Coordinates of C-alpha atoms in Angstrom, one line a residue:
M24 CA 5.5 2.0 6.6
I25 CA 8.2 1.2 9.2
H26 CA 9.5 -1.7 6.4
H27 CA 9.4 1.2 3.6
R28 CA 11.3 3.8 5.6
R29 CA 13.6 1.0 6.2
E30 CA 14.1 -0.4 2.4
R31 CA 14.2 3.3 1.4
R32 CA 17.3 4.2 4.2
M33 CA 19.0 1.1 2.5
R34 CA 18.7 2.2 -0.9
V35 CA 20.2 5.5 -0.3
L36 CA 23.2 3.9 2.2
A37 CA 23.7 1.8 -1.2
S38 CA 23.6 4.5 -3.6
F39 CA 25.7 6.1 -1.3
V40 CA 28.3 3.6 -0.9
M41 CA 28.4 2.6 -4.5
W42 CA 29.5 6.7 -4.9
V43 CA 32.1 7.0 -2.2
L44 CA 33.7 3.2 -3.3
G45 CA 33.4 3.7 -7.0
G46 CA 35.4 7.2 -6.9
I47 CA 38.1 5.3 -4.6
W48 CA 38.7 2.0 -6.7
A49 CA 38.4 4.3 -9.8
V50 CA 41.2 6.7 -8.3
F51 CA 43.3 3.4 -7.4
F52 CA 43.1 1.3 -10.4
S53 CA 43.4 4.3 -12.7
L54 CA 46.8 4.5 -11.1
Q55 CA 47.7 0.9 -12.4
G56 CA 46.2 1.2 -15.7
H57 CA 43.3 -0.8 -15.2
W58 CA 40.6 1.2 -17.5
L59 CA 38.2 -1.5 -17.8
I60 CA 37.6 -1.8 -14.4
V61 CA 37.7 2.6 -13.9
A62 CA 35.0 2.1 -16.5
I63 CA 33.0 0.3 -14.2
D64 CA 33.6 2.1 -11.2
L65 CA 32.5 5.6 -12.6
V66 CA 29.2 3.1 -13.7
L67 CA 28.6 2.4 -10.4
M68 CA 29.1 6.3 -9.0
G69 CA 26.7 7.4 -12.0
T70 CA 24.3 4.5 -11.0
G71 CA 24.6 5.6 -7.2
V72 CA 23.9 9.4 -7.8
A73 CA 20.5 8.3 -10.1
V74 CA 19.1 5.7 -7.4
F75 CA 19.7 8.8 -4.9
T76 CA 17.9 10.8 -7.1
L77 CA 15.0 9.1 -7.6
S78 CA 14.6 8.0 -4.5
W79 CA 14.5 11.8 -3.5
L80 CA 11.8 12.1 -5.7
H81 CA 9.7 8.9 -4.9
F82 CA 10.2 7.1 -7.7
D83 CA 10.9 3.8 -5.7
R84 CA 10.1 0.8 -8.0
S85 CA 12.4 2.7 -10.9
A86 CA 15.2 3.0 -7.8
R87 CA 14.9 -0.2 -6.9
L88 CA 15.0 -1.7 -11.0
L89 CA 18.2 0.4 -11.6
L90 CA 20.2 -0.1 -8.2
F91 CA 19.5 -4.5 -8.9
G92 CA 20.0 -4.1 -12.8
V93 CA 23.3 -2.2 -12.2
L94 CA 24.7 -4.0 -9.5
L95 CA 23.6 -7.5 -11.3
L96 CA 25.0 -6.6 -14.4
V97 CA 28.4 -5.2 -13.1
I98 CA 28.7 -8.1 -10.6
V99 CA 28.6 -10.6 -13.4
G100 CA 30.4 -8.8 -15.9
I101 CA 33.7 -8.7 -13.0
S102 CA 33.5 -12.4 -12.2
L103 CA 33.5 -13.6 -16.3
V104 CA 35.8 -11.1 -17.4
L105 CA 38.0 -9.6 -14.6
D106 CA 37.7 -12.3 -12.0
V107 CA 38.5 -15.8 -13.7
P108 CA 39.1 -18.5 -11.6
N109 CA 42.2 -20.7 -12.0
A110 CA 43.9 -24.2 -10.1
F111 CA 45.1 -21.3 -7.6
I112 CA 42.5 -18.8 -7.0
P113 CA 38.8 -19.6 -7.0
R114 CA 36.1 -16.8 -8.3
S115 CA 34.9 -15.1 -5.7
T116 CA 32.9 -11.9 -7.0
H117 CA 29.6 -13.9 -7.5
L118 CA 29.7 -14.1 -4.0
Y119 CA 27.9 -10.5 -3.7
L120 CA 25.0 -12.4 -5.8
L121 CA 23.5 -14.0 -2.6
P122 CA 23.2 -10.9 -0.7
L123 CA 21.9 -9.2 -3.8
G124 CA 19.3 -12.0 -3.9
V125 CA 18.3 -11.6 -0.7
A126 CA 18.1 -7.9 -0.4
A127 CA 15.4 -8.5 -3.3
M128 CA 13.5 -10.1 -1.2
M129 CA 12.9 -7.3 0.6
A130 CA 12.8 -4.0 -1.5
F131 CA 10.6 -5.6 -3.9
R132 CA 8.1 -7.1 -1.3
D133 CA 5.3 -5.3 -2.3
E134 CA 5.9 -5.7 -6.0
P135 CA 4.2 -8.3 -8.4
T136 CA 4.9 -11.5 -7.7
W137 CA 6.7 -12.2 -10.8
L138 CA 8.9 -9.3 -10.8
R139 CA 10.3 -10.3 -7.0
Y140 CA 11.0 -13.7 -7.7
S141 CA 12.3 -13.2 -11.3
V142 CA 14.7 -10.8 -9.7
I143 CA 15.3 -13.4 -7.0
A144 CA 15.3 -16.2 -9.4
V145 CA 18.4 -14.5 -11.6
C146 CA 20.5 -13.4 -9.0
L147 CA 20.9 -16.9 -7.7
L148 CA 20.5 -19.0 -11.3
S149 CA 23.6 -16.4 -12.1
F150 CA 25.6 -17.2 -8.4
V151 CA 25.5 -21.0 -9.3
G152 CA 26.0 -20.7 -13.1
L153 CA 29.1 -18.9 -12.5
A154 CA 29.9 -20.6 -9.2
A155 CA 30.0 -23.9 -11.4
S156 CA 32.1 -22.8 -14.4
Y157 CA 35.8 -21.5 -15.7
W158 CA 34.1 -19.9 -18.7
T159 CA 34.8 -16.3 -19.9
P160 CA 34.6 -14.3 -23.2
L161 CA 37.4 -12.3 -22.5
P162 CA 40.2 -14.6 -22.3
G163 CA 43.2 -12.9 -21.4
F164 CA 41.6 -10.0 -19.4
S165 CA 41.7 -11.1 -16.4
L166 CA 43.0 -9.6 -13.3
P167 CA 46.3 -10.9 -12.4
D168 CA 46.6 -13.4 -9.3
T169 CA 48.6 -11.0 -6.7
T170 CA 45.7 -8.5 -7.3
R171 CA 42.7 -11.7 -7.2
S172 CA 44.5 -13.3 -4.2
P173 CA 43.9 -10.7 -1.7
G174 CA 40.9 -9.4 -3.4
T175 CA 39.3 -13.2 -2.7
W176 CA 39.3 -12.7 0.7
V177 CA 38.2 -9.0 0.4
N178 CA 35.2 -10.3 -1.7
T179 CA 34.2 -13.4 0.8
G180 CA 34.4 -11.4 4.0
A181 CA 32.2 -8.1 2.8
A182 CA 29.9 -10.7 0.8
M183 CA 28.9 -12.4 4.2
L184 CA 28.9 -9.6 5.9
C185 CA 26.0 -8.0 3.3
L186 CA 24.3 -11.2 3.5
F187 CA 24.0 -11.1 7.4
A188 CA 22.7 -7.2 7.5
M189 CA 20.1 -8.6 4.6
L190 CA 19.1 -11.2 6.7
H191 CA 18.8 -9.5 9.8
V192 CA 16.6 -7.3 8.4
L193 CA 14.3 -9.9 7.0
Q194 CA 14.4 -11.7 10.2
T195 CA 13.4 -8.3 11.7
D196 CA 10.6 -7.8 9.4
A197 CA 9.3 -11.1 9.7
V198 CA 9.5 -10.8 13.2
Q199 CA 7.2 -7.2 13.3
R200 CA 5.3 -8.8 11.3
S201 CA 4.6 -12.3 13.7
A202 CA 4.0 -9.5 16.4
W203 CA 1.1 -7.1 14.6
E204 CA -0.7 -10.6 13.5
G205 CA -0.5 -12.0 17.5
E206 CA -1.9 -8.6 18.2
L207 CA -4.3 -8.2 15.6
L208 CA -5.6 -11.6 16.4
E209 CA -5.7 -11.1 20.5
A210 CA -7.8 -7.9 19.3
L211 CA -10.8 -9.9 17.0
S212 CA -11.3 -12.6 19.9
A213 CA -10.8 -9.7 22.9
Q214 CA -13.2 -7.8 21.3
Q215 CA -10.7 -4.9 21.3
F216 CA -12.5 -3.1 18.0
Q217 CA -15.4 -0.7 17.9
L218 CA -17.1 1.0 15.2
H219 CA -17.4 4.7 15.8
Y220 CA -19.7 6.6 13.3
Q221 CA -19.2 9.5 11.3
P222 CA -22.6 11.4 10.7
Q223 CA -23.5 12.0 6.9
L224 CA -26.1 15.0 6.3
D225 CA -28.1 16.2 3.4
S226 CA -28.6 20.2 2.2
H227 CA -31.2 20.6 5.2
G228 CA -28.5 19.8 8.1
K229 CA -30.2 16.3 8.7
V230 CA -28.7 13.6 9.5
I231 CA -29.4 10.7 6.9
G232 CA -26.8 8.2 7.8
A233 CA -22.9 7.0 9.1
E234 CA -20.0 6.2 8.0
G235 CA -18.6 3.3 10.4
L236 CA -15.5 3.4 10.8
L237 CA -12.7 1.1 12.5
R238 CA -11.0 2.1 15.9
W239 CA -8.5 -0.7 17.8
Y240 CA -8.4 0.3 22.0
H241 CA -5.3 -1.3 22.9
P242 CA -5.2 -2.2 26.7
Q243 CA -1.8 -0.7 27.1
R244 CA -1.0 1.6 24.4
G245 CA -4.6 3.0 24.0
M246 CA -6.1 4.0 20.5
I247 CA -4.0 3.0 17.8
P248 CA -5.2 4.5 14.3
P249 CA -6.6 2.8 11.3
G250 CA -3.5 4.2 9.1
K251 CA -1.0 2.4 11.6
F252 CA -2.6 -1.3 12.0
I253 CA -4.8 -2.1 8.6
P254 CA -2.3 -1.7 6.6
H255 CA -0.6 -4.5 8.5
A256 CA -3.9 -6.2 8.2
E257 CA -3.7 -5.6 4.4
E258 CA -0.1 -7.6 4.7
T259 CA -1.1 -10.6 7.2
G260 CA -4.7 -11.7 5.5
L261 CA -6.3 -10.7 9.0
I262 CA -8.2 -8.1 6.9
I263 CA -10.9 -10.9 5.9
P264 CA -11.9 -11.6 9.9
I265 CA -11.6 -8.0 10.7
G266 CA -13.7 -6.9 7.5
K267 CA -16.3 -9.8 8.4
W268 CA -16.4 -8.0 11.9
V269 CA -17.3 -4.9 10.6
L270 CA -19.9 -6.0 8.3
E271 CA -21.6 -7.5 11.0
T272 CA -21.3 -5.3 13.7
A273 CA -22.9 -2.8 11.1
C274 CA -25.8 -5.6 10.5
A275 CA -26.9 -5.3 14.1
Q276 CA -26.3 -1.9 14.3
L277 CA -29.2 -1.3 11.3
R278 CA -31.3 -3.5 13.4
C279 CA -31.1 -1.8 16.4
W280 CA -31.8 1.4 14.5
K281 CA -34.8 -0.3 12.9
D282 CA -36.5 -0.8 16.1
D283 CA -36.2 2.6 17.0
P284 CA -38.5 5.5 14.6
A285 CA -36.2 8.1 15.3
L286 CA -33.2 6.4 14.0
A287 CA -35.0 3.6 11.2
H288 CA -34.2 6.1 8.4
L289 CA -30.8 6.0 8.7
C290 CA -28.3 4.2 6.2
L291 CA -24.9 2.9 7.2
A292 CA -21.4 3.1 5.3
V293 CA -18.5 0.6 5.5
N294 CA -15.3 0.4 3.5
I295 CA -14.7 -3.2 2.1
S296 CA -11.2 -4.3 1.3
Q297 CA -10.4 -5.8 -2.2
K298 CA -9.3 -9.3 0.0
Q299 CA -12.6 -9.6 1.6
F300 CA -14.5 -8.7 -1.2
N301 CA -12.4 -11.0 -3.7
Q302 CA -13.2 -14.0 -1.3
G303 CA -16.0 -16.6 -2.7
S304 CA -18.0 -16.5 -0.2
F305 CA -18.8 -12.8 0.4
E306 CA -22.1 -12.3 -1.6
T307 CA -23.3 -15.4 0.4
E308 CA -22.0 -14.0 3.7
V309 CA -23.5 -10.3 2.7
F310 CA -26.8 -12.1 2.0
S311 CA -27.0 -14.3 5.5
L312 CA -26.1 -11.6 7.7
I313 CA -29.0 -9.3 5.9
K314 CA -31.4 -12.5 6.6
R315 CA -29.8 -12.8 9.7
Y316 CA -30.7 -9.4 11.4
D317 CA -34.2 -8.8 9.6
I318 CA -32.3 -5.7 8.0
E319 CA -33.3 -3.7 4.7
P320 CA -30.9 -3.9 2.2
G321 CA -31.2 -0.4 0.9
R322 CA -30.3 0.8 4.5
L323 CA -26.7 -0.8 3.9
Q324 CA -24.2 0.5 1.8
L325 CA -20.6 -1.4 0.6
E326 CA -17.8 1.2 -0.1
I327 CA -15.6 0.6 -2.7
T328 CA -12.3 2.2 -4.1
E329 CA -11.4 2.8 -7.1
T330 CA -8.5 0.2 -7.1
M331 CA -10.9 -2.0 -7.1
V332 CA -12.2 -1.5 -9.7
V333 CA -9.1 -1.3 -12.3
K334 CA -8.0 -4.7 -10.5
D335 CA -10.8 -7.6 -12.2
M336 CA -13.3 -5.6 -13.8
E337 CA -15.8 -7.9 -14.7
E338 CA -15.8 -10.4 -11.2
L339 CA -16.3 -6.7 -9.9
S340 CA -19.5 -6.0 -11.5
R341 CA -20.7 -9.4 -11.5
K342 CA -20.7 -9.6 -7.8
M343 CA -22.0 -6.1 -7.3
T344 CA -24.6 -7.1 -10.0
N345 CA -25.8 -9.9 -7.6
L346 CA -25.6 -7.7 -4.7
V347 CA -27.5 -4.7 -5.7
S348 CA -30.5 -7.2 -6.9
L349 CA -30.7 -7.9 -3.6
G350 CA -30.9 -3.9 -2.7
I351 CA -27.6 -3.0 -1.9
T352 CA -26.0 0.5 -2.4
F353 CA -22.4 0.9 -3.9
A354 CA -20.2 4.1 -3.4
L355 CA -17.1 4.6 -5.0
D356 CA -14.9 6.2 -2.2
D357 CA -12.0 8.6 -2.6
F358 CA -13.1 9.2 -5.9
G359 CA -10.6 11.2 -8.3
T360 CA -7.3 10.0 -6.6
G361 CA -7.3 6.5 -8.6
Y362 CA -7.4 5.2 -12.3
S363 CA -10.8 4.6 -13.0
S364 CA -12.3 6.0 -16.0
L365 CA -15.9 6.7 -17.4
S366 CA -16.3 3.5 -19.1
H367 CA -16.0 2.0 -15.9
L368 CA -18.6 4.0 -14.2
K369 CA -20.9 3.7 -16.6
R370 CA -20.4 -0.3 -16.0
L371 CA -20.7 -0.5 -13.0
P372 CA -24.2 -0.4 -10.7
L373 CA -22.9 2.7 -8.3
N374 CA -25.1 4.5 -6.5
K375 CA -23.1 7.2 -4.7
L376 CA -19.7 8.9 -5.4
K377 CA -17.9 10.4 -2.6
I378 CA -15.5 13.2 -3.1
D379 CA -11.8 12.7 -1.7
Q380 CA -11.1 15.1 1.2
S381 CA -8.1 16.2 -0.8
F382 CA -9.9 18.0 -3.3
V383 CA -12.6 19.3 -0.7
F384 CA -9.7 20.8 1.7
D385 CA -8.0 23.9 -0.8
V386 CA -11.4 24.1 -2.9
L387 CA -11.8 27.7 -2.3
T388 CA -7.8 28.1 -2.7
D389 CA -6.6 25.6 -5.4
H390 CA -8.3 26.2 -9.2
N391 CA -7.6 22.7 -10.4
S392 CA -9.5 21.3 -7.0
E393 CA -12.5 23.5 -7.4
A394 CA -12.6 22.3 -11.3
I395 CA -12.3 18.6 -9.6
V396 CA -14.9 18.8 -7.7
R397 CA -17.1 20.8 -10.0
T398 CA -17.0 18.0 -12.5
V399 CA -17.8 15.0 -9.8
I400 CA -20.6 16.7 -8.9
G401 CA -21.7 17.6 -12.1
L402 CA -20.8 14.1 -13.5
G403 CA -23.0 12.5 -10.6
N404 CA -25.6 14.5 -11.3
N405 CA -25.4 13.8 -15.0
M406 CA -25.6 10.1 -14.5
G407 CA -28.2 9.9 -11.4
L408 CA -25.7 9.3 -9.2
T409 CA -26.0 10.9 -5.5
V410 CA -22.8 12.9 -4.5
I411 CA -21.4 13.3 -1.2
A412 CA -18.2 15.6 0.0
E413 CA -16.0 14.3 2.6
G414 CA -13.7 16.0 4.6
V415 CA -15.7 19.4 5.0
E416 CA -14.1 21.1 7.9
N417 CA -15.6 24.8 7.6
A418 CA -18.4 26.6 6.4
A419 CA -17.1 28.0 3.5
Q420 CA -16.6 24.6 1.8
H421 CA -19.5 23.9 2.7
Q422 CA -21.5 26.8 1.0
F423 CA -19.2 26.6 -2.2
L424 CA -20.4 22.6 -2.1
L425 CA -23.8 23.5 -1.6
D426 CA -23.8 25.9 -4.1
N427 CA -22.6 23.7 -6.8
G428 CA -25.3 20.7 -6.6
C429 CA -23.1 18.4 -3.8
E430 CA -26.5 16.9 -1.9
Q431 CA -24.7 14.9 1.3
F432 CA -21.7 16.1 3.4
Q433 CA -19.3 14.3 5.8
G434 CA -16.2 16.1 7.8
Y435 CA -15.1 17.7 11.0
F436 CA -17.3 20.9 10.2
F437 CA -20.2 18.6 11.2
S438 CA -18.6 16.1 13.2
K439 CA -16.0 14.1 13.9
P440 CA -16.5 10.0 13.9
L441 CA -18.2 9.6 17.2
P442 CA -18.8 5.9 19.9
L443 CA -22.5 5.1 19.3
V444 CA -24.0 6.9 22.4
S445 CA -22.4 10.5 21.0
F446 CA -23.7 9.5 17.4
T447 CA -27.2 9.0 18.4
E448 CA -27.3 12.0 20.8
F449 CA -26.4 14.3 17.7
T450 CA -28.6 12.8 15.3
L451 CA -31.5 12.9 17.4
G452 CA -30.4 16.8 18.0
C453 CA -29.5 17.5 14.4
N454 CA -33.3 15.5 13.7
A455 CA -35.3 17.7 16.2

């Protein structure tokens, strides 16, 4: 999140600089009659406005592609046509390709690998080609040496300044990532993680299970919310060992509940990350945990997201089928917020659909949310799937869901996620 905010601020700043400097240079070169440069400056000004608008509307990928595409074309074009080197004055405009390539490492960090490294490669190859060549497609259009000579010093200094700024940002990102990685590793080894349990209730108000939710109690900073550290765990790959800890803790807890007649009926749901699920050893690890803790497989429920469904449907279906054959159940979490289709639902061995809390939140005030909730409940019932609504916060929402055939509920109206002792007391009280 910090990285994305920093990258967006730099993109907005770049668009502002393009607009301001483009206007200044357009006026300067129009007075000298260099209309080709004026046209280029107008393009930069228009691009600055467009990038700012796209960033404001959160079309981040489009803003990045437009910004880098136009800058790359402008730098290469000026280098080939207006900044042609000779025996006395070298070319200097192409130096801007170096900070542009470094900036691409930051701007496209979370984009597909092929896109990120394609932009970087184009910048660096263009730099090498221009540095080693005197060729120009339009002889005679180069700026006079009286203009290019001071421009060489300006371009060299500005390009190096931009390069150092980009390297500083990359170094800051790397330091922050390293710090998070170290703290997460320490949290694992020092057992700073805990599972809290949010009760899941049936239509009669009885607790039938819980969702295990990860909490991090840092010795200095206190409780760190999952939304702050989970993205770093995903980025560093530590989500895999953390996910293993969550899964093993859940199985150990199911074993404890199995020995208590008042709690033996409970199911426990845990979220599975895509990276964890994609591990070749995932199925074997789950089988081993169930055998080691001697638990009923049907009491363990694995929650997957719609993002996982659209990534690799064949491999996902194969692994899910193998685990379901053992008795494990699957829930599709945050249903309705992703891009899965009905054909995906038909092909996957799911047991439960979870209505995303964003729809439940305004189900009484927004007709679209109301229609989506009704549709999901009807779809689940017709497909033989259990439907659970998460994020239920008041009695009116609960009653609406009951009236429309929802079978299970989870949310602050019933209980927030609780430590184990409090969850046990809550369950015994509801089921008495």
